């Protein structure tokens, strides 16, 4: 908690970190977490206070959009595809190269889902890729913050601040009253959907 934040504030962060406030982070163990800065991902060890570059390059044209825990694996979402990451392993071949990947998740059946900046929601089972979007909707472009509920619906948020869910092949838009700020994270607690926003935490009762 506070001790870890204090360590980060006193330890020298890589040069050129003016965008660090946009950084994504992911805890991967009791003593280590990943965080991004522009086009690079770094591994921070709380015990040794060591920061190590583990993916990409800070000033690369390929930027880091998100770092997601998918099952027991880590996927780094970039502006040019998604990459599986394992500590100590070299960079892998990207999935969906050419797509700006905003979020990733694995459903209850083990299939991968990706939210993208231009192509809506992408379903990625083995040997097949399918894209779900609404061709006549201004909300089709960007889908992120993926999560699955107990009814196997895939929920996601739009850049506009709206919510959507996918059931089968049908996308439904969900209006949240009095929600005017950006959504950062979605979490299900049985039938309640919790939404982390710039203005605080919002609870939505899922039907």
PDB file of C-alpha atoms in Angstrom:
ATOM      1  CA  UNK A   1       0.000   0.000   0.000  1.00  0.00           C
ATOM      2  CA  UNK A   2       1.465   3.303   1.188  1.00  0.00           C
ATOM      3  CA  UNK A   3       4.965   1.841   1.706  1.00  0.00           C
ATOM      4  CA  UNK A   4       5.068   0.647  -1.910  1.00  0.00           C
ATOM      5  CA  UNK A   5       3.923   4.034  -3.173  1.00  0.00           C
ATOM      6  CA  UNK A   6       6.589   5.697  -1.061  1.00  0.00           C
ATOM      7  CA  UNK A   7       9.199   3.432  -2.607  1.00  0.00           C
ATOM      8  CA  UNK A   8       8.072   4.427  -6.088  1.00  0.00           C
ATOM      9  CA  UNK A   9       8.069   8.123  -5.256  1.00  0.00           C
ATOM     10  CA  UNK A  10      11.632   8.007  -3.933  1.00  0.00           C
ATOM     11  CA  UNK A  11      13.063   5.588  -6.498  1.00  0.00           C
ATOM     12  CA  UNK A  12      14.223   7.003  -9.794  1.00  0.00           C
ATOM     13  CA  UNK A  13      11.680   6.333 -12.544  1.00  0.00           C
ATOM     14  CA  UNK A  14      13.019   6.056 -16.131  1.00  0.00           C
ATOM     15  CA  UNK A  15      13.700   9.394 -17.842  1.00  0.00           C
ATOM     16  CA  UNK A  16      10.973  11.075 -19.878  1.00  0.00           C
ATOM     17  CA  UNK A  17       8.052  10.010 -17.719  1.00  0.00           C
ATOM     18  CA  UNK A  18       5.755  12.982 -18.329  1.00  0.00           C
ATOM     19  CA  UNK A  19       3.025  10.528 -19.361  1.00  0.00           C
ATOM     20  CA  UNK A  20       3.435   8.279 -16.324  1.00  0.00           C
ATOM     21  CA  UNK A  21       0.078   9.488 -14.988  1.00  0.00           C
ATOM     22  CA  UNK A  22      -1.434   7.500 -17.894  1.00  0.00           C
ATOM     23  CA  UNK A  23       0.519   4.417 -16.860  1.00  0.00           C
ATOM     24  CA  UNK A  24      -1.155   1.029 -16.514  1.00  0.00           C
ATOM     25  CA  UNK A  25      -0.057  -1.370 -13.805  1.00  0.00           C
ATOM     26  CA  UNK A  26      -0.597  -5.007 -12.839  1.00  0.00           C
ATOM     27  CA  UNK A  27       0.417  -6.814  -9.648  1.00  0.00           C
ATOM     28  CA  UNK A  28       1.957 -10.185 -10.582  1.00  0.00           C
ATOM     29  CA  UNK A  29       3.189 -11.372  -7.168  1.00  0.00           C
ATOM     30  CA  UNK A  30       3.457 -10.288  -3.539  1.00  0.00           C
ATOM     31  CA  UNK A  31       6.658  -8.384  -4.310  1.00  0.00           C
ATOM     32  CA  UNK A  32       6.480  -7.496  -8.017  1.00  0.00           C
ATOM     33  CA  UNK A  33       4.284  -5.484 -10.340  1.00  0.00           C
ATOM     34  CA  UNK A  34       4.382  -4.301 -13.935  1.00  0.00           C
ATOM     35  CA  UNK A  35       3.823  -0.708 -15.013  1.00  0.00           C
ATOM     36  CA  UNK A  36       3.931   1.038 -18.392  1.00  0.00           C
ATOM     37  CA  UNK A  37       5.424   4.296 -19.646  1.00  0.00           C
ATOM     38  CA  UNK A  38       4.617   5.192 -23.267  1.00  0.00           C
ATOM     39  CA  UNK A  39       5.912   2.255 -25.350  1.00  0.00           C
ATOM     40  CA  UNK A  40       7.643   0.265 -22.608  1.00  0.00           C
ATOM     41  CA  UNK A  41       6.679  -1.979 -19.711  1.00  0.00           C
ATOM     42  CA  UNK A  42       8.789  -2.156 -16.558  1.00  0.00           C
ATOM     43  CA  UNK A  43       8.978  -4.709 -13.752  1.00  0.00           C
ATOM     44  CA  UNK A  44       9.297  -3.231 -10.249  1.00  0.00           C
ATOM     45  CA  UNK A  45      10.602  -5.390  -7.392  1.00  0.00           C
ATOM     46  CA  UNK A  46       9.440  -3.950  -4.068  1.00  0.00           C
ATOM     47  CA  UNK A  47      12.063  -5.778  -1.995  1.00  0.00           C
ATOM     48  CA  UNK A  48      15.131  -4.870  -4.048  1.00  0.00           C
ATOM     49  CA  UNK A  49      13.643  -1.559  -5.308  1.00  0.00           C
ATOM     50  CA  UNK A  50      14.884  -2.568  -8.749  1.00  0.00           C
ATOM     51  CA  UNK A  51      13.162  -1.383 -11.934  1.00  0.00           C
ATOM     52  CA  UNK A  52      13.790  -3.452 -15.061  1.00  0.00           C
ATOM     53  CA  UNK A  53      12.580  -2.807 -18.624  1.00  0.00           C
ATOM     54  CA  UNK A  54      10.892  -6.034 -19.746  1.00  0.00           C
ATOM     55  CA  UNK A  55       8.926  -5.129 -22.888  1.00  0.00           C
ATOM     56  CA  UNK A  56       9.136  -2.619 -25.719  1.00  0.00           C
ATOM     57  CA  UNK A  57      10.939   0.699 -25.833  1.00  0.00           C
ATOM     58  CA  UNK A  58       9.879   3.937 -24.155  1.00  0.00           C
ATOM     59  CA  UNK A  59       9.931   6.076 -27.307  1.00  0.00           C
ATOM     60  CA  UNK A  60       8.594   3.405 -29.663  1.00  0.00           C
ATOM     61  CA  UNK A  61       5.727   4.306 -31.987  1.00  0.00           C
ATOM     62  CA  UNK A  62       3.972   1.236 -30.547  1.00  0.00           C
ATOM     63  CA  UNK A  63       2.362   2.460 -27.326  1.00  0.00           C
ATOM     64  CA  UNK A  64       1.109   0.474 -24.350  1.00  0.00           C
ATOM     65  CA  UNK A  65      -2.675   0.653 -23.899  1.00  0.00           C
ATOM     66  CA  UNK A  66      -3.120  -1.828 -21.059  1.00  0.00           C
ATOM     67  CA  UNK A  67      -1.623  -4.705 -19.082  1.00  0.00           C
ATOM     68  CA  UNK A  68      -4.147  -7.490 -18.410  1.00  0.00           C
ATOM     69  CA  UNK A  69      -4.147 -10.631 -16.291  1.00  0.00           C
ATOM     70  CA  UNK A  70      -5.840 -13.328 -18.383  1.00  0.00           C
ATOM     71  CA  UNK A  71      -6.204 -16.539 -16.389  1.00  0.00           C
ATOM     72  CA  UNK A  72      -2.655 -17.329 -15.288  1.00  0.00           C
ATOM     73  CA  UNK A  73      -1.141 -15.346 -18.158  1.00  0.00           C
ATOM     74  CA  UNK A  74      -0.298 -11.694 -18.791  1.00  0.00           C
ATOM     75  CA  UNK A  75      -1.277  -9.961 -22.025  1.00  0.00           C
ATOM     76  CA  UNK A  76       0.240  -6.593 -22.939  1.00  0.00           C
ATOM     77  CA  UNK A  77      -2.230  -4.604 -25.053  1.00  0.00           C
ATOM     78  CA  UNK A  78      -0.597  -2.182 -27.490  1.00  0.00           C
ATOM     79  CA  UNK A  79      -1.505   0.087 -30.371  1.00  0.00           C
ATOM     80  CA  UNK A  80      -0.221  -2.665 -32.692  1.00  0.00           C
ATOM     81  CA  UNK A  81      -1.583  -5.937 -31.344  1.00  0.00           C
ATOM     82  CA  UNK A  82      -1.558  -7.930 -28.105  1.00  0.00           C
ATOM     83  CA  UNK A  83       1.424  -9.817 -26.694  1.00  0.00           C
ATOM     84  CA  UNK A  84       1.611 -12.653 -24.197  1.00  0.00           C
ATOM     85  CA  UNK A  85       4.277 -11.846 -21.603  1.00  0.00           C
ATOM     86  CA  UNK A  86       6.195 -14.220 -19.350  1.00  0.00           C
ATOM     87  CA  UNK A  87       8.963 -13.139 -17.010  1.00  0.00           C
ATOM     88  CA  UNK A  88      12.375 -13.935 -18.477  1.00  0.00           C
ATOM     89  CA  UNK A  89      11.029 -14.775 -21.943  1.00  0.00           C
ATOM     90  CA  UNK A  90      11.656 -12.839 -25.161  1.00  0.00           C
ATOM     91  CA  UNK A  91       8.918 -10.826 -26.864  1.00  0.00           C
ATOM     92  CA  UNK A  92       6.364 -13.054 -28.585  1.00  0.00           C
ATOM     93  CA  UNK A  93       4.598 -12.725 -31.941  1.00  0.00           C
ATOM     94  CA  UNK A  94       1.586 -10.403 -31.506  1.00  0.00           C
ATOM     95  CA  UNK A  95      -2.054 -11.406 -31.715  1.00  0.00           C
ATOM     96  CA  UNK A  96      -4.222  -9.212 -33.966  1.00  0.00           C
ATOM     97  CA  UNK A  97      -1.307  -7.158 -35.227  1.00  0.00           C
ATOM     98  CA  UNK A  98      -2.493  -3.882 -36.748  1.00  0.00           C
ATOM     99  CA  UNK A  99      -5.264  -3.469 -34.157  1.00  0.00           C
ATOM    100  CA  UNK A 100      -5.071  -1.072 -31.231  1.00  0.00           C
ATOM    101  CA  UNK A 101      -5.954  -3.408 -28.340  1.00  0.00           C
ATOM    102  CA  UNK A 102      -7.469  -1.709 -25.287  1.00  0.00           C
ATOM    103  CA  UNK A 103      -8.383  -4.657 -23.083  1.00  0.00           C
ATOM    104  CA  UNK A 104      -8.275  -8.469 -22.954  1.00  0.00           C
ATOM    105  CA  UNK A 105     -10.050 -11.219 -21.057  1.00  0.00           C
ATOM    106  CA  UNK A 106     -10.631 -14.984 -21.118  1.00  0.00           C
ATOM    107  CA  UNK A 107     -14.203 -16.282 -20.798  1.00  0.00           C
ATOM    108  CA  UNK A 108     -15.402 -19.270 -18.791  1.00  0.00           C
ATOM    109  CA  UNK A 109     -14.750 -21.569 -21.768  1.00  0.00           C
ATOM    110  CA  UNK A 110     -11.163 -20.410 -22.254  1.00  0.00           C
ATOM    111  CA  UNK A 111     -11.755 -18.212 -25.311  1.00  0.00           C
ATOM    112  CA  UNK A 112     -10.000 -14.848 -25.602  1.00  0.00           C
ATOM    113  CA  UNK A 113     -11.843 -11.543 -26.047  1.00  0.00           C
ATOM    114  CA  UNK A 114     -10.248  -8.245 -27.041  1.00  0.00           C
ATOM    115  CA  UNK A 115     -11.635  -4.715 -26.884  1.00  0.00           C
ATOM    116  CA  UNK A 116     -10.173  -2.550 -29.647  1.00  0.00           C
ATOM    117  CA  UNK A 117     -10.011   1.125 -30.571  1.00  0.00           C
ATOM    118  CA  UNK A 118     -11.287   0.728 -34.137  1.00  0.00           C
ATOM    119  CA  UNK A 119     -12.940  -2.675 -34.560  1.00  0.00           C
ATOM    120  CA  UNK A 120     -15.180  -3.033 -31.526  1.00  0.00           C
ATOM    121  CA  UNK A 121     -15.128  -6.336 -29.669  1.00  0.00           C
ATOM    122  CA  UNK A 122     -13.068  -9.205 -31.116  1.00  0.00           C
ATOM    123  CA  UNK A 123     -13.670 -12.862 -30.220  1.00  0.00           C
ATOM    124  CA  UNK A 124     -10.504 -14.960 -30.519  1.00  0.00           C
ATOM    125  CA  UNK A 125     -11.104 -18.699 -30.142  1.00  0.00           C
ATOM    126  CA  UNK A 126      -8.603 -21.224 -31.499  1.00  0.00           C
ATOM    127  CA  UNK A 127      -8.151 -21.002 -35.297  1.00  0.00           C
ATOM    128  CA  UNK A 128     -10.890 -18.416 -35.768  1.00  0.00           C
ATOM    129  CA  UNK A 129     -11.411 -14.701 -35.213  1.00  0.00           C
ATOM    130  CA  UNK A 130     -14.760 -12.902 -35.174  1.00  0.00           C
ATOM    131  CA  UNK A 131     -15.424  -9.186 -34.735  1.00  0.00           C
ATOM    132  CA  UNK A 132     -18.572  -7.842 -33.073  1.00  0.00           C
ATOM    133  CA  UNK A 133     -19.514  -4.205 -33.595  1.00  0.00           C
ATOM    134  CA  UNK A 134     -22.492  -2.090 -34.539  1.00  0.00           C
ATOM    135  CA  UNK A 135     -21.935  -0.775 -38.050  1.00  0.00           C
ATOM    136  CA  UNK A 136     -24.567   1.940 -37.737  1.00  0.00           C
ATOM    137  CA  UNK A 137     -23.686   3.063 -34.239  1.00  0.00           C
ATOM    138  CA  UNK A 138     -21.324   5.878 -33.229  1.00  0.00           C
ATOM    139  CA  UNK A 139     -20.354   3.624 -30.288  1.00  0.00           C
ATOM    140  CA  UNK A 140     -18.817   0.889 -32.409  1.00  0.00           C
ATOM    141  CA  UNK A 141     -15.238   2.179 -32.516  1.00  0.00           C
ATOM    142  CA  UNK A 142     -13.918   1.590 -29.022  1.00  0.00           C
ATOM    143  CA  UNK A 143     -14.609  -1.215 -26.530  1.00  0.00           C
ATOM    144  CA  UNK A 144     -12.600  -1.802 -23.368  1.00  0.00           C
ATOM    145  CA  UNK A 145     -12.794  -2.949 -19.704  1.00  0.00           C
ATOM    146  CA  UNK A 146     -14.009  -6.446 -20.563  1.00  0.00           C
ATOM    147  CA  UNK A 147     -15.685  -8.662 -17.958  1.00  0.00           C
ATOM    148  CA  UNK A 148     -18.062 -11.659 -18.008  1.00  0.00           C
ATOM    149  CA  UNK A 149     -21.096 -12.027 -15.744  1.00  0.00           C
ATOM    150  CA  UNK A 150     -22.765 -15.144 -14.300  1.00  0.00           C
ATOM    151  CA  UNK A 151     -25.080 -15.302 -17.323  1.00  0.00           C
ATOM    152  CA  UNK A 152     -22.022 -15.523 -19.638  1.00  0.00           C
ATOM    153  CA  UNK A 153     -22.634 -12.077 -21.093  1.00  0.00           C
ATOM    154  CA  UNK A 154     -19.513 -10.098 -22.020  1.00  0.00           C
ATOM    155  CA  UNK A 155     -19.675  -6.538 -20.665  1.00  0.00           C
ATOM    156  CA  UNK A 156     -17.540  -3.650 -21.898  1.00  0.00           C
ATOM    157  CA  UNK A 157     -17.383   0.126 -21.754  1.00  0.00           C
ATOM    158  CA  UNK A 158     -17.236   2.656 -24.588  1.00  0.00           C
ATOM    159  CA  UNK A 159     -15.066   5.742 -24.820  1.00  0.00           C
ATOM    160  CA  UNK A 160     -18.253   7.806 -24.711  1.00  0.00           C
ATOM    161  CA  UNK A 161     -18.980   6.600 -21.174  1.00  0.00           C
ATOM    162  CA  UNK A 162     -21.691   4.104 -22.131  1.00  0.00           C
ATOM    163  CA  UNK A 163     -21.859   0.401 -21.329  1.00  0.00           C
ATOM    164  CA  UNK A 164     -22.594  -2.509 -23.607  1.00  0.00           C
ATOM    165  CA  UNK A 165     -22.973  -6.260 -23.278  1.00  0.00           C
ATOM    166  CA  UNK A 166     -22.803  -9.126 -25.733  1.00  0.00           C
ATOM    167  CA  UNK A 167     -25.126 -12.105 -25.349  1.00  0.00           C
ATOM    168  CA  UNK A 168     -24.672 -14.683 -28.084  1.00  0.00           C
ATOM    169  CA  UNK A 169     -24.207 -12.447 -31.113  1.00  0.00           C
ATOM    170  CA  UNK A 170     -26.463  -9.623 -29.918  1.00  0.00           C
ATOM    171  CA  UNK A 171     -24.973  -6.395 -28.553  1.00  0.00           C
ATOM    172  CA  UNK A 172     -27.125  -4.396 -26.135  1.00  0.00           C
ATOM    173  CA  UNK A 173     -26.346  -0.878 -24.953  1.00  0.00           C
ATOM    174  CA  UNK A 174     -26.926  -0.060 -21.296  1.00  0.00           C
ATOM    175  CA  UNK A 175     -27.607   3.480 -20.120  1.00  0.00           C
ATOM    176  CA  UNK A 176     -26.298   4.406 -16.682  1.00  0.00           C
ATOM    177  CA  UNK A 177     -28.084   7.472 -15.304  1.00  0.00           C
ATOM    178  CA  UNK A 178     -25.952  10.294 -13.945  1.00  0.00           C
ATOM    179  CA  UNK A 179     -22.764   8.800 -15.354  1.00  0.00           C
ATOM    180  CA  UNK A 180     -20.826  11.548 -17.103  1.00  0.00           C
ATOM    181  CA  UNK A 181     -17.186  10.608 -16.508  1.00  0.00           C
ATOM    182  CA  UNK A 182     -14.708   8.122 -17.957  1.00  0.00           C
ATOM    183  CA  UNK A 183     -14.938   4.496 -16.800  1.00  0.00           C
ATOM    184  CA  UNK A 184     -11.707   2.785 -15.740  1.00  0.00           C
ATOM    185  CA  UNK A 185     -12.663  -0.654 -14.422  1.00  0.00           C
ATOM    186  CA  UNK A 186     -15.650  -3.017 -14.239  1.00  0.00           C
ATOM    187  CA  UNK A 187     -16.187  -5.606 -11.488  1.00  0.00           C
ATOM    188  CA  UNK A 188     -19.058  -8.033 -10.830  1.00  0.00           C
ATOM    189  CA  UNK A 189     -20.195  -8.962  -7.326  1.00  0.00           C
ATOM    190  CA  UNK A 190     -22.941 -11.559  -7.917  1.00  0.00           C
ATOM    191  CA  UNK A 191     -25.685  -9.473  -9.609  1.00  0.00           C
ATOM    192  CA  UNK A 192     -24.142  -6.048  -8.979  1.00  0.00           C
ATOM    193  CA  UNK A 193     -21.826  -4.353 -11.437  1.00  0.00           C
ATOM    194  CA  UNK A 194     -19.340  -1.933  -9.866  1.00  0.00           C
ATOM    195  CA  UNK A 195     -17.932   0.784 -12.129  1.00  0.00           C
ATOM    196  CA  UNK A 196     -14.785   2.726 -11.275  1.00  0.00           C
ATOM    197  CA  UNK A 197     -14.952   6.230 -12.771  1.00  0.00           C
ATOM    198  CA  UNK A 198     -13.223   9.600 -12.559  1.00  0.00           C
ATOM    199  CA  UNK A 199     -16.011  10.713 -10.209  1.00  0.00           C
ATOM    200  CA  UNK A 200     -15.916   7.684  -7.898  1.00  0.00           C
ATOM    201  CA  UNK A 201     -17.500   4.232  -7.612  1.00  0.00           C
ATOM    202  CA  UNK A 202     -20.922   3.503  -9.140  1.00  0.00           C
ATOM    203  CA  UNK A 203     -23.082   0.431  -8.496  1.00  0.00           C
ATOM    204  CA  UNK A 204     -25.356  -0.920 -11.235  1.00  0.00           C
ATOM    205  CA  UNK A 205     -27.873  -3.669 -10.440  1.00  0.00           C
ATOM    206  CA  UNK A 206     -27.593  -6.272 -13.189  1.00  0.00           C
ATOM    207  CA  UNK A 207     -30.868  -7.870 -14.311  1.00  0.00           C
TER     208      UNK A 207
END
